[in-house]
JSON list of C-alpha atoms in Angstrom, two decimals:
[
{"chain": "A", "resi": 23, "resn": "MET", "atom": "CA", "xyz": [12.91, 12.49, -4.30]},
{"chain": "A", "resi": 24, "resn": "THR", "atom": "CA", "xyz": [12.71, 12.67, -0.48]},
{"chain": "A", "resi": 25, "resn": "LEU", "atom": "CA", "xyz": [13.64, 9.63, 1.12]},
{"chain": "A", "resi": 26, "resn": "ILE", "atom": "CA", "xyz": [11.14, 8.12, 4.15]},
{"chain": "A", "resi": 27, "resn": "LYS", "atom": "CA", "xyz": [12.59, 6.96, 7.30]},
{"chain": "A", "resi": 28, "resn": "ILE", "atom": "CA", "xyz": [9.97, 5.04, 10.06]},
{"chain": "A", "resi": 29, "resn": "CYS", "atom": "CA", "xyz": [11.51, 4.60, 13.11]},
{"chain": "A", "resi": 30, "resn": "GLY", "atom": "CA", "xyz": [11.02, 3.30, 16.71]},
{"chain": "A", "resi": 31, "resn": "MET", "atom": "CA", "xyz": [9.55, -0.30, 14.84]},
{"chain": "A", "resi": 32, "resn": "THR", "atom": "CA", "xyz": [9.51, -2.90, 17.75]},
{"chain": "A", "resi": 33, "resn": "THR", "atom": "CA", "xyz": [7.45, -5.91, 15.61]},
{"chain": "A", "resi": 34, "resn": "ALA", "atom": "CA", "xyz": [7.57, -7.49, 12.17]},
{"chain": "A", "resi": 35, "resn": "GLU", "atom": "CA", "xyz": [4.30, -7.17, 11.68]},
{"chain": "A", "resi": 36, "resn": "ASP", "atom": "CA", "xyz": [5.10, -3.42, 11.56]},
{"chain": "A", "resi": 37, "resn": "VAL", "atom": "CA", "xyz": [8.47, -3.29, 9.55]},
{"chain": "A", "resi": 38, "resn": "ASP", "atom": "CA", "xyz": [6.68, -5.92, 7.18]},
{"chain": "A", "resi": 39, "resn": "GLN", "atom": "CA", "xyz": [3.59, -2.78, 6.54]},
{"chain": "A", "resi": 40, "resn": "ALA", "atom": "CA", "xyz": [6.43, 0.05, 6.13]},
{"chain": "A", "resi": 41, "resn": "VAL", "atom": "CA", "xyz": [8.08, -1.92, 3.94]},
{"chain": "A", "resi": 42, "resn": "SER", "atom": "CA", "xyz": [4.90, -2.49, 2.05]},
{"chain": "A", "resi": 43, "resn": "ALA", "atom": "CA", "xyz": [3.93, 0.88, 2.31]},
{"chain": "A", "resi": 44, "resn": "GLY", "atom": "CA", "xyz": [7.12, 2.32, 0.62]},
{"chain": "A", "resi": 45, "resn": "ALA", "atom": "CA", "xyz": [9.45, 3.22, 3.54]},
{"chain": "A", "resi": 46, "resn": "ASP", "atom": "CA", "xyz": [13.26, 4.02, 2.13]},
{"chain": "A", "resi": 47, "resn": "MET", "atom": "CA", "xyz": [14.60, 2.87, 6.06]},
{"chain": "A", "resi": 48, "resn": "ILE", "atom": "CA", "xyz": [13.28, 1.27, 8.89]},
{"chain": "A", "resi": 49, "resn": "GLY", "atom": "CA", "xyz": [14.65, 2.45, 12.22]},
{"chain": "A", "resi": 50, "resn": "PHE", "atom": "CA", "xyz": [15.26, 0.39, 15.45]},
{"chain": "A", "resi": 51, "resn": "ILE", "atom": "CA", "xyz": [16.22, 2.21, 18.88]},
{"chain": "A", "resi": 52, "resn": "LEU", "atom": "CA", "xyz": [18.78, 1.05, 20.44]},
{"chain": "A", "resi": 53, "resn": "VAL", "atom": "CA", "xyz": [18.43, 2.91, 23.46]},
{"chain": "A", "resi": 54, "resn": "PRO", "atom": "CA", "xyz": [17.77, 0.88, 26.57]},
{"chain": "A", "resi": 55, "resn": "TRP", "atom": "CA", "xyz": [15.59, 3.92, 28.55]},
{"chain": "A", "resi": 56, "resn": "SER", "atom": "CA", "xyz": [13.41, 4.53, 25.46]},
{"chain": "A", "resi": 57, "resn": "PRO", "atom": "CA", "xyz": [10.40, 3.51, 25.66]},
{"chain": "A", "resi": 58, "resn": "ARG", "atom": "CA", "xyz": [10.88, 2.12, 21.83]},
{"chain": "A", "resi": 59, "resn": "ALA", "atom": "CA", "xyz": [13.84, 0.27, 23.06]},
{"chain": "A", "resi": 60, "resn": "ILE", "atom": "CA", "xyz": [15.02, -3.04, 21.53]},
{"chain": "A", "resi": 61, "resn": "ASP", "atom": "CA", "xyz": [18.16, -5.08, 22.23]},
{"chain": "A", "resi": 62, "resn": "LEU", "atom": "CA", "xyz": [21.12, -6.48, 19.69]},
{"chain": "A", "resi": 63, "resn": "GLU", "atom": "CA", "xyz": [18.71, -9.69, 19.24]},
{"chain": "A", "resi": 64, "resn": "GLN", "atom": "CA", "xyz": [15.56, -8.29, 18.65]},
{"chain": "A", "resi": 65, "resn": "ALA", "atom": "CA", "xyz": [17.41, -5.98, 15.87]},
{"chain": "A", "resi": 66, "resn": "ARG", "atom": "CA", "xyz": [18.90, -8.68, 14.17]},
{"chain": "A", "resi": 67, "resn": "SER", "atom": "CA", "xyz": [15.87, -10.71, 13.81]},
{"chain": "A", "resi": 68, "resn": "LEU", "atom": "CA", "xyz": [13.43, -8.25, 12.66]},
{"chain": "A", "resi": 69, "resn": "ARG", "atom": "CA", "xyz": [16.49, -6.76, 10.52]},
{"chain": "A", "resi": 70, "resn": "ALA", "atom": "CA", "xyz": [15.43, -10.25, 8.41]},
{"chain": "A", "resi": 71, "resn": "HIS", "atom": "CA", "xyz": [12.47, -8.02, 7.64]},
{"chain": "A", "resi": 72, "resn": "VAL", "atom": "CA", "xyz": [13.78, -5.73, 5.68]},
{"chain": "A", "resi": 73, "resn": "PRO", "atom": "CA", "xyz": [14.53, -6.56, 2.15]},
{"chain": "A", "resi": 74, "resn": "PRO", "atom": "CA", "xyz": [17.40, -5.67, 0.18]},
{"chain": "A", "resi": 75, "resn": "GLY", "atom": "CA", "xyz": [16.80, -1.90, -1.20]},
{"chain": "A", "resi": 76, "resn": "VAL", "atom": "CA", "xyz": [15.46, -0.56, 2.10]},
{"chain": "A", "resi": 77, "resn": "GLU", "atom": "CA", "xyz": [18.08, 0.57, 4.59]},
{"chain": "A", "resi": 78, "resn": "ALA", "atom": "CA", "xyz": [18.00, -1.11, 8.49]},
{"chain": "A", "resi": 79, "resn": "ILE", "atom": "CA", "xyz": [19.07, 1.80, 10.97]},
{"chain": "A", "resi": 80, "resn": "GLY", "atom": "CA", "xyz": [19.86, 1.45, 14.69]},
{"chain": "A", "resi": 81, "resn": "VAL", "atom": "CA", "xyz": [19.97, 4.24, 16.77]},
{"chain": "A", "resi": 82, "resn": "LEU", "atom": "CA", "xyz": [22.46, 5.20, 19.70]},
{"chain": "A", "resi": 83, "resn": "SER", "atom": "CA", "xyz": [22.93, 7.33, 21.98]},
{"chain": "A", "resi": 84, "resn": "ASP", "atom": "CA", "xyz": [26.30, 8.18, 24.35]},
{"chain": "A", "resi": 85, "resn": "GLU", "atom": "CA", "xyz": [28.13, 4.73, 22.49]},
{"chain": "A", "resi": 86, "resn": "THR", "atom": "CA", "xyz": [31.52, 5.03, 21.78]},
{"chain": "A", "resi": 87, "resn": "ALA", "atom": "CA", "xyz": [32.50, 4.85, 18.59]},
{"chain": "A", "resi": 88, "resn": "GLU", "atom": "CA", "xyz": [34.49, 1.52, 18.94]},
{"chain": "A", "resi": 89, "resn": "ARG", "atom": "CA", "xyz": [31.21, -0.04, 20.74]},
{"chain": "A", "resi": 90, "resn": "ALA", "atom": "CA", "xyz": [28.47, 1.59, 18.17]},
{"chain": "A", "resi": 91, "resn": "ALA", "atom": "CA", "xyz": [30.94, -0.22, 14.99]},
{"chain": "A", "resi": 92, "resn": "ALA", "atom": "CA", "xyz": [30.69, -3.44, 17.51]},
{"chain": "A", "resi": 93, "resn": "MET", "atom": "CA", "xyz": [26.85, -3.19, 17.93]},
{"chain": "A", "resi": 94, "resn": "LEU", "atom": "CA", "xyz": [26.47, -2.44, 14.10]},
{"chain": "A", "resi": 95, "resn": "GLU", "atom": "CA", "xyz": [28.03, -5.75, 13.27]},
{"chain": "A", "resi": 96, "resn": "GLU", "atom": "CA", "xyz": [26.13, -7.88, 15.92]},
{"chain": "A", "resi": 97, "resn": "SER", "atom": "CA", "xyz": [23.05, -6.54, 15.05]},
{"chain": "A", "resi": 98, "resn": "GLY", "atom": "CA", "xyz": [23.53, -7.08, 11.42]},
{"chain": "A", "resi": 99, "resn": "LEU", "atom": "CA", "xyz": [21.84, -3.67, 10.52]},
{"chain": "A", "resi": 100, "resn": "ASP", "atom": "CA", "xyz": [22.82, -1.39, 7.40]},
{"chain": "A", "resi": 101, "resn": "ARG", "atom": "CA", "xyz": [24.02, 1.77, 9.59]},
{"chain": "A", "resi": 102, "resn": "VAL", "atom": "CA", "xyz": [23.52, 3.22, 13.18]},
{"chain": "A", "resi": 103, "resn": "GLN", "atom": "CA", "xyz": [22.58, 6.80, 13.65]},
{"chain": "A", "resi": 104, "resn": "VAL", "atom": "CA", "xyz": [24.23, 8.18, 16.77]},
{"chain": "A", "resi": 105, "resn": "TYR", "atom": "CA", "xyz": [23.22, 10.77, 19.08]},
{"chain": "A", "resi": 106, "resn": "GLY", "atom": "CA", "xyz": [25.83, 11.76, 21.87]},
{"chain": "A", "resi": 107, "resn": "ALA", "atom": "CA", "xyz": [29.41, 13.88, 22.00]},
{"chain": "A", "resi": 108, "resn": "ASN", "atom": "CA", "xyz": [30.96, 10.42, 20.09]},
{"chain": "A", "resi": 109, "resn": "ALA", "atom": "CA", "xyz": [28.78, 11.22, 17.18]},
{"chain": "A", "resi": 110, "resn": "ASP", "atom": "CA", "xyz": [31.37, 12.64, 14.98]},
{"chain": "A", "resi": 111, "resn": "ALA", "atom": "CA", "xyz": [33.80, 9.85, 16.06]},
{"chain": "A", "resi": 112, "resn": "THR", "atom": "CA", "xyz": [31.83, 7.34, 14.90]},
{"chain": "A", "resi": 113, "resn": "GLN", "atom": "CA", "xyz": [30.96, 8.93, 11.45]},
{"chain": "A", "resi": 114, "resn": "ALA", "atom": "CA", "xyz": [35.10, 9.29, 11.14]},
{"chain": "A", "resi": 115, "resn": "LEU", "atom": "CA", "xyz": [35.09, 5.36, 11.90]},
{"chain": "A", "resi": 116, "resn": "LEU", "atom": "CA", "xyz": [32.19, 4.24, 9.87]},
{"chain": "A", "resi": 117, "resn": "GLY", "atom": "CA", "xyz": [31.92, 6.61, 7.31]},
{"chain": "A", "resi": 118, "resn": "GLU", "atom": "CA", "xyz": [28.61, 6.00, 5.41]},
{"chain": "A", "resi": 119, "resn": "ARG", "atom": "CA", "xyz": [27.63, 3.63, 7.54]},
{"chain": "A", "resi": 120, "resn": "ALA", "atom": "CA", "xyz": [27.15, 6.25, 10.76]},
{"chain": "A", "resi": 121, "resn": "ILE", "atom": "CA", "xyz": [24.57, 9.19, 10.76]},
{"chain": "A", "resi": 122, "resn": "VAL", "atom": "CA", "xyz": [25.43, 12.15, 13.12]},
{"chain": "A", "resi": 123, "resn": "ALA", "atom": "CA", "xyz": [22.24, 12.83, 14.98]},
{"chain": "A", "resi": 124, "resn": "ARG", "atom": "CA", "xyz": [21.89, 16.37, 16.58]},
{"chain": "A", "resi": 125, "resn": "ARG", "atom": "CA", "xyz": [19.40, 17.82, 19.38]},
{"chain": "A", "resi": 126, "resn": "LEU", "atom": "CA", "xyz": [18.61, 21.54, 18.62]},
{"chain": "A", "resi": 127, "resn": "PRO", "atom": "CA", "xyz": [18.62, 24.14, 19.44]},
{"chain": "A", "resi": 128, "resn": "THR", "atom": "CA", "xyz": [21.10, 22.77, 22.73]},
{"chain": "A", "resi": 129, "resn": "GLU", "atom": "CA", "xyz": [23.43, 21.29, 19.76]},
{"chain": "A", "resi": 130, "resn": "GLN", "atom": "CA", "xyz": [24.72, 22.63, 16.72]},
{"chain": "A", "resi": 131, "resn": "ALA", "atom": "CA", "xyz": [24.38, 20.79, 13.29]},
{"chain": "A", "resi": 132, "resn": "GLY", "atom": "CA", "xyz": [28.39, 20.76, 12.82]},
{"chain": "A", "resi": 133, "resn": "THR", "atom": "CA", "xyz": [30.07, 19.35, 9.61]},
{"chain": "A", "resi": 134, "resn": "ALA", "atom": "CA", "xyz": [28.63, 16.02, 9.66]},
{"chain": "A", "resi": 135, "resn": "ASP", "atom": "CA", "xyz": [27.02, 14.21, 6.34]},
{"chain": "A", "resi": 136, "resn": "PRO", "atom": "CA", "xyz": [24.80, 12.94, 6.69]},
{"chain": "A", "resi": 137, "resn": "VAL", "atom": "CA", "xyz": [23.37, 14.39, 9.70]},
{"chain": "A", "resi": 138, "resn": "LEU", "atom": "CA", "xyz": [19.67, 14.00, 11.64]},
{"chain": "A", "resi": 139, "resn": "LEU", "atom": "CA", "xyz": [18.44, 17.28, 13.00]},
{"chain": "A", "resi": 140, "resn": "ASP", "atom": "CA", "xyz": [16.48, 16.76, 15.90]},
{"chain": "A", "resi": 141, "resn": "ARG", "atom": "CA", "xyz": [14.48, 18.70, 18.18]},
{"chain": "A", "resi": 142, "resn": "SER", "atom": "CA", "xyz": [12.01, 18.83, 21.16]},
{"chain": "A", "resi": 143, "resn": "PHE", "atom": "CA", "xyz": [8.62, 20.27, 21.09]},
{"chain": "A", "resi": 144, "resn": "ASN", "atom": "CA", "xyz": [5.74, 20.81, 23.33]},
{"chain": "A", "resi": 145, "resn": "GLU", "atom": "CA", "xyz": [3.01, 18.24, 22.31]},
{"chain": "A", "resi": 146, "resn": "GLU", "atom": "CA", "xyz": [1.38, 21.10, 20.31]},
{"chain": "A", "resi": 147, "resn": "PRO", "atom": "CA", "xyz": [4.69, 22.85, 18.46]},
{"chain": "A", "resi": 148, "resn": "GLU", "atom": "CA", "xyz": [3.92, 25.94, 17.13]},
{"chain": "A", "resi": 149, "resn": "LEU", "atom": "CA", "xyz": [4.08, 26.96, 13.88]},
{"chain": "A", "resi": 150, "resn": "GLU", "atom": "CA", "xyz": [6.40, 29.69, 14.59]},
{"chain": "A", "resi": 151, "resn": "GLN", "atom": "CA", "xyz": [9.05, 26.59, 16.00]},
{"chain": "A", "resi": 152, "resn": "LEU", "atom": "CA", "xyz": [8.30, 24.26, 13.47]},
{"chain": "A", "resi": 153, "resn": "ALA", "atom": "CA", "xyz": [9.36, 27.33, 10.60]},
{"chain": "A", "resi": 154, "resn": "GLU", "atom": "CA", "xyz": [12.40, 27.71, 12.45]},
{"chain": "A", "resi": 155, "resn": "HIS", "atom": "CA", "xyz": [13.58, 24.24, 12.81]},
{"chain": "A", "resi": 156, "resn": "TRP", "atom": "CA", "xyz": [12.87, 23.92, 8.85]},
{"chain": "A", "resi": 157, "resn": "ALA", "atom": "CA", "xyz": [14.33, 27.03, 8.06]},
{"chain": "A", "resi": 158, "resn": "THR", "atom": "CA", "xyz": [17.82, 25.52, 9.58]},
{"chain": "A", "resi": 159, "resn": "VAL", "atom": "CA", "xyz": [17.56, 22.49, 7.98]},
{"chain": "A", "resi": 160, "resn": "ARG", "atom": "CA", "xyz": [16.93, 24.26, 4.65]},
{"chain": "A", "resi": 161, "resn": "ALA", "atom": "CA", "xyz": [19.90, 26.51, 5.12]},
{"chain": "A", "resi": 162, "resn": "LEU", "atom": "CA", "xyz": [21.97, 22.71, 5.31]},
{"chain": "A", "resi": 163, "resn": "THR", "atom": "CA", "xyz": [20.61, 21.72, 2.17]},
{"chain": "A", "resi": 164, "resn": "ASP", "atom": "CA", "xyz": [20.95, 24.66, 0.47]},
{"chain": "A", "resi": 165, "resn": "ALA", "atom": "CA", "xyz": [24.41, 24.30, 1.16]},
{"chain": "A", "resi": 166, "resn": "GLY", "atom": "CA", "xyz": [24.70, 20.77, -0.20]},
{"chain": "A", "resi": 167, "resn": "ARG", "atom": "CA", "xyz": [24.27, 18.54, 2.89]},
{"chain": "A", "resi": 168, "resn": "ARG", "atom": "CA", "xyz": [22.58, 16.06, 2.99]},
{"chain": "A", "resi": 169, "resn": "VAL", "atom": "CA", "xyz": [20.35, 16.10, 6.13]},
{"chain": "A", "resi": 170, "resn": "ILE", "atom": "CA", "xyz": [17.50, 13.87, 7.85]},
{"chain": "A", "resi": 171, "resn": "LEU", "atom": "CA", "xyz": [14.79, 16.25, 9.04]},
{"chain": "A", "resi": 172, "resn": "ALA", "atom": "CA", "xyz": [12.94, 14.86, 12.36]},
{"chain": "A", "resi": 173, "resn": "SER", "atom": "CA", "xyz": [10.80, 16.10, 15.01]},
{"chain": "A", "resi": 174, "resn": "ALA", "atom": "CA", "xyz": [7.14, 16.51, 15.41]},
{"chain": "A", "resi": 175, "resn": "LEU", "atom": "CA", "xyz": [6.80, 15.40, 11.66]},
{"chain": "A", "resi": 176, "resn": "THR", "atom": "CA", "xyz": [2.68, 13.75, 10.96]},
{"chain": "A", "resi": 177, "resn": "VAL", "atom": "CA", "xyz": [0.75, 13.60, 7.76]},
{"chain": "A", "resi": 178, "resn": "ASP", "atom": "CA", "xyz": [-0.73, 16.62, 8.32]},
{"chain": "A", "resi": 179, "resn": "ASN", "atom": "CA", "xyz": [2.31, 19.11, 8.08]},
{"chain": "A", "resi": 180, "resn": "VAL", "atom": "CA", "xyz": [4.99, 16.94, 6.16]},
{"chain": "A", "resi": 181, "resn": "VAL", "atom": "CA", "xyz": [3.94, 18.29, 2.69]},
{"chain": "A", "resi": 182, "resn": "ALA", "atom": "CA", "xyz": [4.60, 21.48, 4.05]},
{"chain": "A", "resi": 183, "resn": "ALA", "atom": "CA", "xyz": [7.74, 20.57, 6.28]},
{"chain": "A", "resi": 184, "resn": "ILE", "atom": "CA", "xyz": [9.35, 19.21, 2.72]},
{"chain": "A", "resi": 185, "resn": "ALA", "atom": "CA", "xyz": [8.32, 22.63, 1.03]},
{"chain": "A", "resi": 186, "resn": "ALA", "atom": "CA", "xyz": [10.26, 24.63, 3.51]},
{"chain": "A", "resi": 187, "resn": "ALA", "atom": "CA", "xyz": [13.21, 22.23, 4.29]},
{"chain": "A", "resi": 188, "resn": "GLN", "atom": "CA", "xyz": [13.96, 20.27, 1.05]},
{"chain": "A", "resi": 189, "resn": "PRO", "atom": "CA", "xyz": [15.44, 17.79, 3.27]},
{"chain": "A", "resi": 190, "resn": "TRP", "atom": "CA", "xyz": [17.24, 14.61, 2.33]},
{"chain": "A", "resi": 191, "resn": "ALA", "atom": "CA", "xyz": [15.09, 12.22, 3.99]},
{"chain": "A", "resi": 192, "resn": "VAL", "atom": "CA", "xyz": [12.69, 12.63, 6.90]},
{"chain": "A", "resi": 193, "resn": "ASP", "atom": "CA", "xyz": [12.15, 10.39, 10.04]},
{"chain": "A", "resi": 194, "resn": "VAL", "atom": "CA", "xyz": [9.07, 9.99, 11.57]},
{"chain": "A", "resi": 195, "resn": "ALA", "atom": "CA", "xyz": [8.43, 7.58, 14.93]},
{"chain": "A", "resi": 196, "resn": "ARG", "atom": "CA", "xyz": [5.66, 8.77, 17.33]},
{"chain": "A", "resi": 197, "resn": "GLY", "atom": "CA", "xyz": [3.96, 10.81, 14.60]},
{"chain": "A", "resi": 198, "resn": "VAL", "atom": "CA", "xyz": [2.34, 7.90, 12.91]},
{"chain": "A", "resi": 199, "resn": "GLU", "atom": "CA", "xyz": [2.04, 5.74, 15.94]},
{"chain": "A", "resi": 200, "resn": "GLN", "atom": "CA", "xyz": [-1.00, 4.22, 18.17]},
{"chain": "A", "resi": 201, "resn": "SER", "atom": "CA", "xyz": [0.84, 3.46, 21.35]},
{"chain": "A", "resi": 202, "resn": "PRO", "atom": "CA", "xyz": [4.85, 3.99, 21.90]},
{"chain": "A", "resi": 203, "resn": "GLY", "atom": "CA", "xyz": [6.50, 1.36, 19.55]},
{"chain": "A", "resi": 204, "resn": "HIS", "atom": "CA", "xyz": [3.42, 0.65, 17.80]},
{"chain": "A", "resi": 205, "resn": "LYS", "atom": "CA", "xyz": [2.41, 1.91, 14.57]},
{"chain": "A", "resi": 206, "resn": "ALA", "atom": "CA", "xyz": [-0.61, 2.66, 13.08]},
{"chain": "A", "resi": 207, "resn": "HIS", "atom": "CA", "xyz": [-0.69, 1.50, 10.04]},
{"chain": "A", "resi": 208, "resn": "ALA", "atom": "CA", "xyz": [-3.14, 3.72, 8.70]},
{"chain": "A", "resi": 209, "resn": "ARG", "atom": "CA", "xyz": [-1.17, 6.72, 9.67]},
{"chain": "A", "resi": 210, "resn": "VAL", "atom": "CA", "xyz": [1.95, 4.85, 7.97]},
{"chain": "A", "resi": 211, "resn": "SER", "atom": "CA", "xyz": [0.31, 4.45, 4.88]},
{"chain": "A", "resi": 212, "resn": "ALA", "atom": "CA", "xyz": [-0.93, 8.20, 4.50]},
{"chain": "A", "resi": 213, "resn": "PHE", "atom": "CA", "xyz": [1.96, 9.60, 5.82]},
{"chain": "A", "resi": 214, "resn": "ILE", "atom": "CA", "xyz": [4.67, 7.85, 2.85]},
{"chain": "A", "resi": 215, "resn": "ALA", "atom": "CA", "xyz": [1.93, 8.68, 0.62]},
{"chain": "A", "resi": 216, "resn": "ALA", "atom": "CA", "xyz": [2.11, 12.45, 2.07]},
{"chain": "A", "resi": 217, "resn": "VAL", "atom": "CA", "xyz": [5.92, 12.41, 0.99]},
{"chain": "A", "resi": 218, "resn": "ARG", "atom": "CA", "xyz": [5.80, 11.46, -2.06]},
{"chain": "A", "resi": 219, "resn": "GLU", "atom": "CA", "xyz": [3.13, 13.80, -2.60]},
{"chain": "A", "resi": 220, "resn": "GLY", "atom": "CA", "xyz": [5.22, 16.55, -1.33]},
{"chain": "A", "resi": 221, "resn": "SER", "atom": "CA", "xyz": [8.35, 15.57, -3.28]},
{"chain": "A", "resi": 222, "resn": "ALA", "atom": "CA", "xyz": [7.06, 15.77, -6.50]},
{"chain": "A", "resi": 223, "resn": "ALA", "atom": "CA", "xyz": [5.40, 18.87, -6.05]}
]
């Protein structure tokens, strides 16, 4: 069964709804320049809305491994997802409590496990670009890696994405929003239902 991460949460209402709809992971962006950013105090408060059995994950960028570990403890989250040059070092320090995130095609997937593969697309990604991204993920999953598929996922394409990529998990933020950091609850529920359908196919 493909796991589901709903990312970019900023309100307790949105966290509660995503959990009720069946999300496996809830993501909080701790990157100050992001339009979905929250601080450590807000993350700790929102983390209280994430029940046992659902993971709370903090997204970091360009933090040192030591700083990432400190932020993880201060926020009370379960894991960190780390972009930047220190991502591998963070996973080496924290083990399963860290997810390495890579931006393709400018970065290499490397050997990290688990790994999140992200990619920048235009507002309307071309089908060829999506297919290439999904094929990259599929090659790693076929090799036994736990890969989280991110980028340009929506309720309309996630079933096709799962069929093509066979990821360990999928990650969505913008694709289920009404505005940056604020979720459209009907889209969240529909996305989760589509993933369950696609995983069972």
